[in-house]
Coordinates of C-alpha atoms in Angstrom, one line a residue:
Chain A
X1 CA 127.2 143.7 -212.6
X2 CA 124.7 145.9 -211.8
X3 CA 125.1 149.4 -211.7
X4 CA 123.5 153.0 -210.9
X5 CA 123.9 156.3 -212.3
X6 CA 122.5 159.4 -210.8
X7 CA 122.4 162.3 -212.5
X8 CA 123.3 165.7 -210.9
X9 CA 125.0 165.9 -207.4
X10 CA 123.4 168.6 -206.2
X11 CA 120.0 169.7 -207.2
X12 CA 118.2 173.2 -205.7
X13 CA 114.5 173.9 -205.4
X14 CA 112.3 176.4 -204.2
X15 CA 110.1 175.5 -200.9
X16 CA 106.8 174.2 -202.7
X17 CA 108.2 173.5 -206.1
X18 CA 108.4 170.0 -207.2
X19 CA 111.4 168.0 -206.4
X20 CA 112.7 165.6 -209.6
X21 CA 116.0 163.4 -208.8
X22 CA 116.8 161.4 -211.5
X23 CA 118.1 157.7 -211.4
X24 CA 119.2 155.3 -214.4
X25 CA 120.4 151.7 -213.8
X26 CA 121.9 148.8 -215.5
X27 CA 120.8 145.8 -215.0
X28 CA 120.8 142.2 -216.6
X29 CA 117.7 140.8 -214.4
X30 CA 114.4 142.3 -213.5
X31 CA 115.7 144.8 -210.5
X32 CA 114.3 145.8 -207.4
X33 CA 115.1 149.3 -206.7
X34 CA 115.2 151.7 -203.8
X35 CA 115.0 155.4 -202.9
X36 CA 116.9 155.9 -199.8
X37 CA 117.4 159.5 -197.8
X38 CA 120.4 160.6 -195.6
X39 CA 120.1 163.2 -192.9
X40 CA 123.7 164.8 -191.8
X41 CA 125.7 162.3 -189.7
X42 CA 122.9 159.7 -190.0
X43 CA 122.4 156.2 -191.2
X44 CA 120.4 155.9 -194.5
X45 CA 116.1 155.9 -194.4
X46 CA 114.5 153.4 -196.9
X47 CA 111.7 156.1 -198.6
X48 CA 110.5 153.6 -200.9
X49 CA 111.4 150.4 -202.8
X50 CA 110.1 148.5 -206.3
X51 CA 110.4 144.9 -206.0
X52 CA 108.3 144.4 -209.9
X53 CA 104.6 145.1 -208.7
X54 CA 103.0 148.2 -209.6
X55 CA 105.4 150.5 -211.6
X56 CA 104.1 153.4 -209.6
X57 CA 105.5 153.3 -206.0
X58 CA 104.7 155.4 -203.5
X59 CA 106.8 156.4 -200.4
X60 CA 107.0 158.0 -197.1
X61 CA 107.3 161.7 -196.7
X62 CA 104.7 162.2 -200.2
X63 CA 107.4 161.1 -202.1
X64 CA 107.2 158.6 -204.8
X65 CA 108.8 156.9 -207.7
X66 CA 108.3 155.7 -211.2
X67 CA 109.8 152.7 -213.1
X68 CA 110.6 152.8 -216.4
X69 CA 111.9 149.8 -217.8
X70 CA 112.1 151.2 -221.5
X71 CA 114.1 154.4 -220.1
X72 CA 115.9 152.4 -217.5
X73 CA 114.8 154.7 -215.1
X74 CA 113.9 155.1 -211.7
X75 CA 113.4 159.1 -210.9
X76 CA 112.1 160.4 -208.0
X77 CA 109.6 163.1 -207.4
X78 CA 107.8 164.8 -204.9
X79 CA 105.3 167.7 -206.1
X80 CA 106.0 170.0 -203.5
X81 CA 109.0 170.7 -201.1
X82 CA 109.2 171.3 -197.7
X83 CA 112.5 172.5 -196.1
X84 CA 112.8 169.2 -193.8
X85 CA 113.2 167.6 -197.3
X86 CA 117.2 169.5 -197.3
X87 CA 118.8 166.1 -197.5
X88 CA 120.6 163.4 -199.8
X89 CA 119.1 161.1 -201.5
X90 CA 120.4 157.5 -202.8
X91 CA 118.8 155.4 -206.1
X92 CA 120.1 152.0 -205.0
X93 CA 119.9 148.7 -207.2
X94 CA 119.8 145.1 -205.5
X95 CA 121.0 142.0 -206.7
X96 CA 121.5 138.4 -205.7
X97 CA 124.9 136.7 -204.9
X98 CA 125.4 134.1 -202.0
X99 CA 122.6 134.0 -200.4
X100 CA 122.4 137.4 -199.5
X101 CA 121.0 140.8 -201.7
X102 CA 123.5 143.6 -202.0
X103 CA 122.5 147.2 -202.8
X104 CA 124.6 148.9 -205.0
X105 CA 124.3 152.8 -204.7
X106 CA 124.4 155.8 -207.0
X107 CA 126.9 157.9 -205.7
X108 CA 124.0 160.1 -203.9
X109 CA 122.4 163.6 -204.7
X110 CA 122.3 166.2 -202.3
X111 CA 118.8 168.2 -202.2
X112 CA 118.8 172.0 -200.9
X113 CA 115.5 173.6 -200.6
X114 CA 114.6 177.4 -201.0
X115 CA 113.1 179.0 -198.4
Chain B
X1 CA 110.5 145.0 -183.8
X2 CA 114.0 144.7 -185.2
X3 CA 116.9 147.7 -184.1
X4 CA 120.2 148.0 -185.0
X5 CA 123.0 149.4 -182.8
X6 CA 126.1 150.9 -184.5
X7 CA 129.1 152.8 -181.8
X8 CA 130.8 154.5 -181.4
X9 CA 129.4 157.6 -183.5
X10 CA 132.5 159.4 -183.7
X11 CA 135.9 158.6 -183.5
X12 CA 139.4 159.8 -183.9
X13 CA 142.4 157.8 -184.1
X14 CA 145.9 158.1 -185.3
X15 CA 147.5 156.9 -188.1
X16 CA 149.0 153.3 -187.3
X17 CA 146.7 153.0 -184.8
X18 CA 144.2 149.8 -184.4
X19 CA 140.3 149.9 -184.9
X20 CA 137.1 148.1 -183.9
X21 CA 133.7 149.0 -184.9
X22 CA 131.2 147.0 -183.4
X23 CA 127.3 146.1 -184.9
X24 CA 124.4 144.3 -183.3
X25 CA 121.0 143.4 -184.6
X26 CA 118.5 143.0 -182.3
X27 CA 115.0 141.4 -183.3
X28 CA 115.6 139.3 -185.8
X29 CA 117.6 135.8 -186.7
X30 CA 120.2 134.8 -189.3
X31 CA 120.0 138.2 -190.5
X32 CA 122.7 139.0 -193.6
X33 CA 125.1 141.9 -193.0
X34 CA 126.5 144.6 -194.5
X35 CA 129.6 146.6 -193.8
X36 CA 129.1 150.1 -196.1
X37 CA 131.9 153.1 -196.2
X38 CA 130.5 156.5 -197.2
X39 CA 133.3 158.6 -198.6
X40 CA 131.9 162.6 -199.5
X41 CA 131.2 162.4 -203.4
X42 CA 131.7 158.7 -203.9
X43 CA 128.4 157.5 -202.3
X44 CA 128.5 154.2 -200.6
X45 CA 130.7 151.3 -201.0
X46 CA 130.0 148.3 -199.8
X47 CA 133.4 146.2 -197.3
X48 CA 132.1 143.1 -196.5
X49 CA 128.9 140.8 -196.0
X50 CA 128.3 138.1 -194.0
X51 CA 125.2 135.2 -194.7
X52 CA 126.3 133.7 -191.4
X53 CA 128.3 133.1 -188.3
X54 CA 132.2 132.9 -189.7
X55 CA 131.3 133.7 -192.8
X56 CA 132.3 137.4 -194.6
X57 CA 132.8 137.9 -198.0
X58 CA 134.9 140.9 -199.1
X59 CA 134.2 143.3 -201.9
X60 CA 137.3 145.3 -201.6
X61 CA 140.2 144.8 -201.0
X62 CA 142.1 147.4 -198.7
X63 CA 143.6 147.5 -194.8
X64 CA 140.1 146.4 -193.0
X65 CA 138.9 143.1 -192.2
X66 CA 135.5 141.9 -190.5
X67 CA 134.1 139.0 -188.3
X68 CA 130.7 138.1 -187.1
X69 CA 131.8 136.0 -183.7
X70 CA 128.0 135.9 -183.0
X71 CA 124.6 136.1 -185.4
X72 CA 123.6 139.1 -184.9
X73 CA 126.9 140.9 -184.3
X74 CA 129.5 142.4 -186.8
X75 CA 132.6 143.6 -186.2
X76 CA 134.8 145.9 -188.4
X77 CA 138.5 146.0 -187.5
X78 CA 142.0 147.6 -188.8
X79 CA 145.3 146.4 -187.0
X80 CA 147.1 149.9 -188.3
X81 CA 144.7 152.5 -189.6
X82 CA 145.8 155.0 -192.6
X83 CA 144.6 158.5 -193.8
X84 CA 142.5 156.7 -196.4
X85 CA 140.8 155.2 -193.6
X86 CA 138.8 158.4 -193.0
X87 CA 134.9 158.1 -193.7
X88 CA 131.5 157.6 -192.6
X89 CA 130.9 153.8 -192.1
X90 CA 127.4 152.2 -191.8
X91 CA 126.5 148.9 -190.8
X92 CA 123.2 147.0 -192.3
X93 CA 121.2 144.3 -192.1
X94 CA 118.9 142.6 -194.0
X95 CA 116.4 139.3 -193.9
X96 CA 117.8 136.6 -195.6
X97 CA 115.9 136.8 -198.2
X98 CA 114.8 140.5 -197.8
X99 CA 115.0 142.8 -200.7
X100 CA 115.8 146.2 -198.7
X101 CA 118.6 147.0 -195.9
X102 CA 118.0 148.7 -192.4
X103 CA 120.7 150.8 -191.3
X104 CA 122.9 151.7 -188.4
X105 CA 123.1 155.7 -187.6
X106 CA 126.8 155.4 -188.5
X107 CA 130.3 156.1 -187.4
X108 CA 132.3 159.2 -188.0
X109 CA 135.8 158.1 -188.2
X110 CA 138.5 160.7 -188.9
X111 CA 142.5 159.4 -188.5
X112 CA 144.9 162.0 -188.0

């Protein structure tokens, strides 16, 4: 089974440092992995997605995301941070079973930015 | 383009008492979905998927059960609700042989 770590719960920055959340999986098979971004008392926003084409990928809101396949990584970063970024954030891994792809999710980490 | 509709948004009910979430898809055919529960701390846990009408596989077992009557409709549903109930639960869908899910805005469900 596949699996997702991410490290830290909560993570503060300053407005207009840079943003790092960090994301390690487990998988068996090549993965596709996501970003995804919570508001309060909303559904989940895809911000960007790796499906084994470039290594860089590159998301909404000027955030993007590296794979690492030797670190089994899949951090996210964002050079500078704007309030409206205050959310939580979810590393999610896919895989295949029955037809259908199911995301399994890191347990989320909550972003606060510094005015 | 394809929507999804998740209601209610919030909801309290008492303990013992039944439940019914309902989730359409609209836009899209044979979609695959996803019941999620969001518990604070504990990220997202994935109840049940479907691949098609009648069909829902379970990922945990516990005091909920879901149907999909229709193909774009999911339905999430508890004959006597507990405490442990209580979370944020989010409805998805994906193509059939999408990579990402879309989700529903969620429903807030506190029992008491």
């Amino acid at each position: 089974a596949q699996s997702v770590t991410q490290l830290g719960s909560h993570v503060s920055v300053s407005e207009g440092a840079l943003v790092l959340l960090r994301c390690n999986y487990s998988s068996s098979v090549p993965p596709y992995l996501f970003w995804y971004v919570q508001y309060p008392n909303q559904g989940l926003q895809l911000l960007l997605k790796y499906t084994s084409a470039a290594t860089l990928v590159k998301g909404i809101n000027g955030f993007e995301a590296e794979f690492k396949k030797s670190e089994t990584s899949f951090h996210l970063t964002k050079p500078s941070a704007h309030m409206r970024d205050a959310a939580e954030y979810f590393c999610a891994v896919s895989e295949s079973g029955a037809g259908s792809y199911q995301l399994t999710f890191g347990k989320g980490t909550k972003l606060s930015v510094i005015p | 383009s394809q929507t999804i509709h998740q209601w209610p948004a919030t909801l309290v009910q008492p303990v013992g008492s039944p439940l019914s979430l309902e989730c359409t898809v609209e836009g899209t055919s044979n979609p695959n979905l996803y019941w999620y529960r969001q518990a604070a701390g504990r990220g997202l846990q994935l109840l049940f998927y479907s691949v098609g009408i009648g069909q829902i596989s379970s990922e945990v077992p516990q005091n909920l059960s879901a149907s999909r009557p229709q193909d774009r409709q999911f339905i999430l549903s508890s004959k006597k609700l507990l405490l442990s109930d209580s979370g944020f639960y989010l409805c998805a869908w994906s193509e059939r042989d999408g990579t990402e899910a879309f989700f529903g805005q969620g429903t807030r469900l506190t029992v008491v």
